[in-house]
C-alpha positions in Angstrom: 19.1 8.8 17.3 19.5 9.5 21.0 19.0 7.4 23.6 15.9 9.8 24.9 14.7 10.1 21.3 14.2 6.3 20.7 13.0 6.0 24.4 10.4 8.7 23.7 9.0 7.3 19.6 8.7 4.2 21.7 7.0 5.4 24.1 4.7 7.6 21.5 3.9 4.2 19.8 2.7 2.4 22.8 0.4 5.2 23.6 -1.4 5.5 19.7 -1.6 1.5 21.0 -3.2 1.5 23.6 -6.4 4.4 22.2 -6.6 1.4 19.3 -9.8 0.2 21.1 -10.9 3.2 22.9 -10.2 5.6 20.3 -10.2 3.9 16.9 -10.7 7.0 14.1 -7.7 9.0 16.8 -5.8 6.0 16.1 -6.2 5.8 12.3 -6.0 9.5 12.5 -2.5 9.4 14.0 -1.3 6.6 11.6 -2.1 8.5 9.0 -0.5 11.2 9.3 3.5 11.2 11.1 4.9 11.9 14.7 7.6 13.6 14.4 10.9 14.8 17.0 11.2 18.5 16.6 13.5 20.1 18.3 11.8 23.2 18.3 8.3 22.0 20.2 8.7 22.0 23.9 5.3 20.0 24.5 3.7 18.5 21.2 1.7 20.7 18.6 0.3 19.1 15.2 0.6 20.8 11.4 1.1 20.1 7.7 4.5 20.4 6.1 4.9 19.6 2.4 1.5 18.4 2.3 1.9 15.7 5.4 -0.1 16.1 8.7 2.7 15.8 11.2 2.5 15.5 15.0 5.6 17.0 16.6 7.0 16.4 19.9 9.6 16.7 21.9 10.9 14.1 22.8 12.4 15.6 26.7 8.2 16.6 27.0 7.5 12.7 26.3 9.2 11.7 28.6 8.3 13.6 31.6 4.3 12.4 31.2 2.5 9.4 31.9 1.2 7.0 30.0 -1.8 7.9 30.2 -1.0 11.9 30.4 0.3 10.8 26.9 -2.6 9.7 25.6 -4.2 12.8 26.8 -2.4 14.7 25.0 -2.4 12.6 21.5 -6.4 12.5 22.5 -6.1 16.2 22.5 -4.0 16.9 19.3 -6.7 14.8 17.3 -9.6 16.8 18.7 -7.8 19.8 17.6 -7.7 18.4 14.1 -11.5 16.8 13.7 -12.6 20.8 15.1 -11.2 22.3 12.5 -9.5 24.4 15.1 -5.6 24.6 12.7 -7.4 26.4 9.6 -10.0 28.7 11.7 -9.6 32.1 10.0 -7.4 34.6 12.6 -8.7 37.2 11.7 -12.4 36.3 12.4 -11.2 35.8 15.9 -9.4 39.1 17.0 -9.9 38.4 20.7 -6.9 35.5 21.0 -7.1 34.7 24.4 -11.1 34.2 23.9 -10.5 32.2 21.3 -7.3 29.6 22.6 -10.0 29.3 26.0 -12.8 28.0 23.4 -10.4 25.5 21.8 -9.4 24.3 24.6 -12.3 24.3 26.3 -13.5 22.9 23.6 -11.2 19.9 23.1 -10.9 19.2 26.9 -14.3 18.8 27.5 -14.3 15.1 25.8 -10.4 14.6 27.2 -11.1 11.8 29.7 -7.0 11.4 30.5 -5.3 13.7 32.7 -3.4 16.2 31.4 -0.1 17.6 32.4 0.1 21.0 33.5 -2.4 22.9 34.5 -5.0 22.6 31.5 -7.9 25.2 30.4 -11.0 22.7 31.3 -15.0 23.6 31.6 -14.9 23.6 35.5 -13.0 27.0 35.3 -15.2 28.9 33.0 -19.1 28.1 34.8 -20.9 30.9 32.6 -20.0 28.8 29.9 -22.6 25.7 29.2 -21.5 22.0 28.4 -21.2 20.5 24.8 -21.3 23.4 23.1 -19.0 24.3 20.4 -15.5 26.6 19.8 -16.8 29.3 17.6 -20.4 29.5 20.0 -17.8 29.3 22.7 -15.8 32.2 21.3 -18.7 34.7 21.0 -19.6 34.2 24.6 -16.2 35.1 25.5 -15.4 37.8 23.3 -17.7 40.0 25.2 -15.6 40.0 28.0 -11.8 41.5 28.4 -9.2 40.1 27.0 -7.7 38.6 29.8 -3.5 37.2 30.7 -2.3 35.3 28.1 -3.5 31.2 28.2 -1.4 28.8 28.5 -2.4 25.7 26.6 -1.4 21.4 27.5 0.1 22.1 23.2 2.0 24.3 21.0 -0.5 26.6 19.0 1.6 28.4 16.9 2.6 26.0 14.4 -0.8 25.9 12.9 0.2 29.2 11.3 2.1 26.9 8.5 -1.5 25.5 8.0 -3.1 28.8 7.3 -0.3 29.6 5.5 0.1 26.8 3.7 -3.4 27.9 1.6 -5.4 25.1 -0.1 -2.3 22.5 0.6 -2.9 22.8 4.4 -6.7 22.8 4.2 -6.6 19.7 1.9 -3.9 17.7 3.7 -6.3 18.0 6.5 -9.7 17.5 5.3 -8.3 14.5 3.1 -6.8 13.0 6.5 -10.0 12.7 8.3 -11.5 11.2 5.8 -8.9 8.7 5.1 -9.1 8.0 8.7 -13.3 8.1 8.5 -13.1 5.2 5.5 -10.6 3.2 8.0 -13.6 2.5 10.5 -14.8 -1.0 10.5 -18.4 -1.4 10.9 -18.0 -2.3 14.3 -16.2 0.4 15.5 -18.0 3.2 13.7 -20.8 1.6 15.7 -18.4 2.0 19.2 -17.9 5.9 18.6 -19.7 8.3 20.6 -23.0 9.7 18.9 -21.0 13.8 19.3 -17.5 11.7 17.6 -19.9 11.0 14.7 -21.2 14.3 14.4 -17.7 15.4 14.1 -16.4 13.8 11.6 -19.9 14.0 9.3 -19.2 17.6 9.8 -15.9 17.5 8.7 -16.5 14.2 6.0 -19.2 17.2 4.4 -16.4 19.8 4.0 -14.6 17.7 1.9 -17.0 16.3 0.1 -20.2 18.3 -1.0 -20.8 18.4 -5.0 -17.6 15.5 -5.3 -17.7 12.1 -5.9 -15.3 9.3 -4.3 -14.3 7.0 -7.4 -12.5 3.0 -6.4 -9.7 2.3 -8.4 -8.9 -1.2 -9.7 -5.5 -2.1 -8.4 -4.2 -4.8 -10.6 -3.2 -2.5 -13.7 0.9 -2.8 -14.3 3.2 0.8 -14.8 4.2 1.1 -18.7 6.9 4.5 -18.4 10.1 3.3 -17.1 9.8 6.3 -13.8 13.2 5.6 -13.0 15.2 6.3 -16.1 12.7 8.9 -17.4 12.5 11.0 -14.0 16.8 10.9 -14.4 16.3 13.6 -16.5 15.0 15.9 -14.1 16.3 15.4 -10.6 19.5 13.5 -9.4 19.6 12.0 -6.1 20.8 14.6 -3.7 23.6 12.9 -1.5 24.1 13.6 2.6 27.0 12.7 5.0 26.1 10.5 8.0 27.4 9.1 10.7 28.5 5.4 10.3 30.0 3.4 13.2 31.0 0.7 10.5 33.1 2.8 8.4 36.6 4.4 9.9 37.0 7.7 11.2 39.6 9.2 8.5 41.9 10.8 11.2 41.2 7.4 13.8 41.4 4.5 11.8 42.2 2.2 13.9 39.1 3.1 16.4 36.4 2.0 13.9 33.0 0.8 16.1 34.1 3.8 18.7 34.8 7.3 16.6 32.0 7.1 14.0 33.5 7.8 10.6 31.0 8.9 7.7 29.0 7.3 4.9 27.1 8.8 1.7 23.2 8.7 2.1 21.5 8.7 -1.2 18.4 10.9 -0.6 15.4 10.1 -3.1 13.8 12.8 -5.4 10.4 14.6 -4.2 8.1 14.5 -7.1 4.2 15.9 -6.6 2.0 13.4 -8.6 -0.9 15.4 -10.4 -4.0 13.1 -11.3 -6.9 15.1 -12.7 -9.7 13.8 -11.5 -12.2 15.5 -13.4 -15.2 13.5 -15.0 -13.1 13.4 -18.4 -11.3 11.2 -16.9 -12.2 7.2 -16.7 -12.4 5.0 -14.3 -9.8 2.5 -16.6 -7.4 5.5 -17.0 -7.5 6.6 -13.4 -6.4 2.8 -12.6 -3.5 3.0 -15.3 -2.4 6.0 -12.9 -2.4 3.6 -9.5 -0.1 1.1 -11.3 2.6 4.4 -12.6 2.3 5.6 -8.6 3.3 1.9 -7.3 6.1 1.8 -9.4 7.5 5.4 -9.5 7.1 5.6 -5.7 9.8 3.1 -5.3 12.5 5.1 -6.3 11.6 8.3 -5.6 9.6 10.4 -3.1 5.7 10.8 -3.8 3.8 13.3 -2.8 0.0 13.2 -4.8 -2.1 16.3 -5.2 -5.6 15.6 -6.3 -7.3 18.1 -8.4 -10.4 18.4 -10.8 -11.7 22.3 -10.8 -9.5 22.9 -7.7 -7.7 20.7 -5.3 -9.6 17.9 -3.7 -6.7 16.3 -1.4 -3.1 16.2 -1.2 -1.2 13.4 0.7 2.0 11.5 0.6 2.2 8.2 -1.1 2.6 4.7 0.6 1.3 1.5 -0.9 -1.7 2.1 -3.4 -3.9 4.5 -4.4 -7.3 2.3 -3.6 -10.1 5.5 -4.6 -9.9 9.2 -5.6 -12.0 12.7 -5.1 -13.4 14.8 -7.7 -15.2 13.5 -10.8 -16.2 17.4 -11.6 -14.9 19.6 -14.2 -11.0 20.4 -15.3 -8.6 23.1 -14.3 -4.5 22.2 -14.5 -3.4 25.4 -13.0 -4.3 25.2 -9.2 -1.7 22.7 -8.0 0.8 24.9 -10.2 0.1 27.9 -8.4 3.5 28.9 -6.6 2.0 29.3 -2.9 1.3 25.5 -3.5 4.9 24.5 -5.1 6.4 26.1 -2.2 4.8 24.3 0.1 5.4 20.8 -0.9 9.1 22.0 -2.2 9.3 19.2 -5.3 12.1 18.5 -7.3 10.0 18.1 -10.4 6.0 17.4 -11.1 4.5 15.1 -12.9 1.2 15.9 -14.1 -1.5 12.7 -15.3 -4.0 14.1 -17.2 -6.1 14.3 -20.6 -4.8 17.9 -21.2 -8.9 18.8 -21.5 -8.0 22.0 -19.1 -6.9 25.3 -18.9 -3.1 26.3 -18.4 -1.1 28.6 -16.8 0.5 30.6 -19.8 4.1 30.3 -18.3 6.4 27.8 -17.1 6.4 27.2 -13.5 10.1 27.2 -11.5 9.8 23.7 -10.8 10.2 21.6 -13.8 6.8 20.0 -14.9 6.2 16.4 -17.1 2.9 15.9 -18.3 2.0 12.4 -18.8 -0.8 12.3 -20.8 -4.1 10.1 -21.8 -3.3 8.3 -25.4 -3.9 10.9 -27.8 -4.2 13.7 -25.9 -2.8 17.4 -26.4 0.0 19.1 -24.7 -1.8 21.5 -22.9 0.8 24.0 -22.5 3.7 24.8 -24.8 6.2 24.5 -21.5 7.0 21.7 -19.6 8.1 17.7 -21.3 5.0 14.9 -22.1 5.6 11.3 -21.9 2.1 9.4 -22.7 0.8 7.0 -21.2 -0.5 3.2 -23.7 
C-alpha cells in the first residue's frame, strides 16, 4: 500500500469516528459495509459486490477533501443507501436527468456538512417543495424537458452492479440497513431526528414484512471438521506478493531494499446457505451458528439466509446471532446462476432439513448438503454430511 493510500484510509477512519456521535446509524452502516480503495473511482461510490456492501473511494479524491467535506460525502453515500436509490429500477424513471436531480436534492437536503465541488441542492430548484421524497420530486421534474447531464458528488454508475446482482444485491442492501438499525442503542435511537427514524422504519418494513427475526443461542460447538471436509472440494489459491523480508532473486544482496516475493495463501470462498424456514428448529439453527464459527476460521464465508426466498446475504464476521425467515421452504433461489455468479463461491454449503424443492440439475459450483439428523438429501447431486 502506498503512503497516499494509507493516509487516505486513515483519514476515512477519522471521519467515520467523527460520525459516531452525530450520526450513529450512519456509523453503524459504514462499519457493517467496508470502505475500499478503488482505482476506477474518481470520487466515491457505494455498491454491492459478491454480497458485500462496499463504500468505494479514490484515495486521491479523499486527500483533496477537508475532514468536514469527507464526513459530508460519507453522509451523502449512506443516505443514498437508506433512501433506496441503489435498487430503484431505472426503467421506471426514463428521464435520467430528472431522476439524478431528484436523488441528489433529496440526499443533500439533509447533509449539513460542506460538500466538495458544486453539489446539486434544493436551493437550485425553487419550484421543489422541501422534504419531499425522491419519487415525488422526480415526477415534478420529469414534466420538464431533459436538461444537460448533472455532475454529482459521487459516482452513481456503480449502482448498476447492485441492480445486475438482482435479489442478492437487494438483499445485501436491506440486510445492512436492518443490521445497522438493530445496532442502535436506545439512547442513540432517541437522538435520531424523526425523518430518519421514519426512513429507517420504511426500509425495515421493506425487509421484514411477513418475516420473523429469531435470536440464536451462541454456546453450541461445531461437530464437523470443516477444514478436512472442505479440502476435498477446494484448495487454497496462492498469489505472489512483494516482500521486503525476502531477498530478490536478481539482487539477493539488496534484501530490504529491493523486494523479493512471497507466496500468500488466500482463503477459499464458501457460500453458506442457511435454510431459515419454519421447519428448522431453534436448536438446529443454533447448531448452524456453531458450525459457522469453526468454518470461518479457515475460510472466507458469505452467508445467504433463505426460506421460500432469499432474505439476507452478508459476509460472515464473528457470530451468527439471529436469522430472518421462518416461512415456507424453497431450496432453489440461492443456487440460481445469477446468485452464484454474483457471489462467486468456490463451494456452497447448504444447511437444511431438505424439506423443500431443489433444482433437477446440479449447479456448476460444488454443493455440500449439510443435513439435519435423519434428513434425506433433497437432490441426487452434491455431496452430503449430517449434523449431529
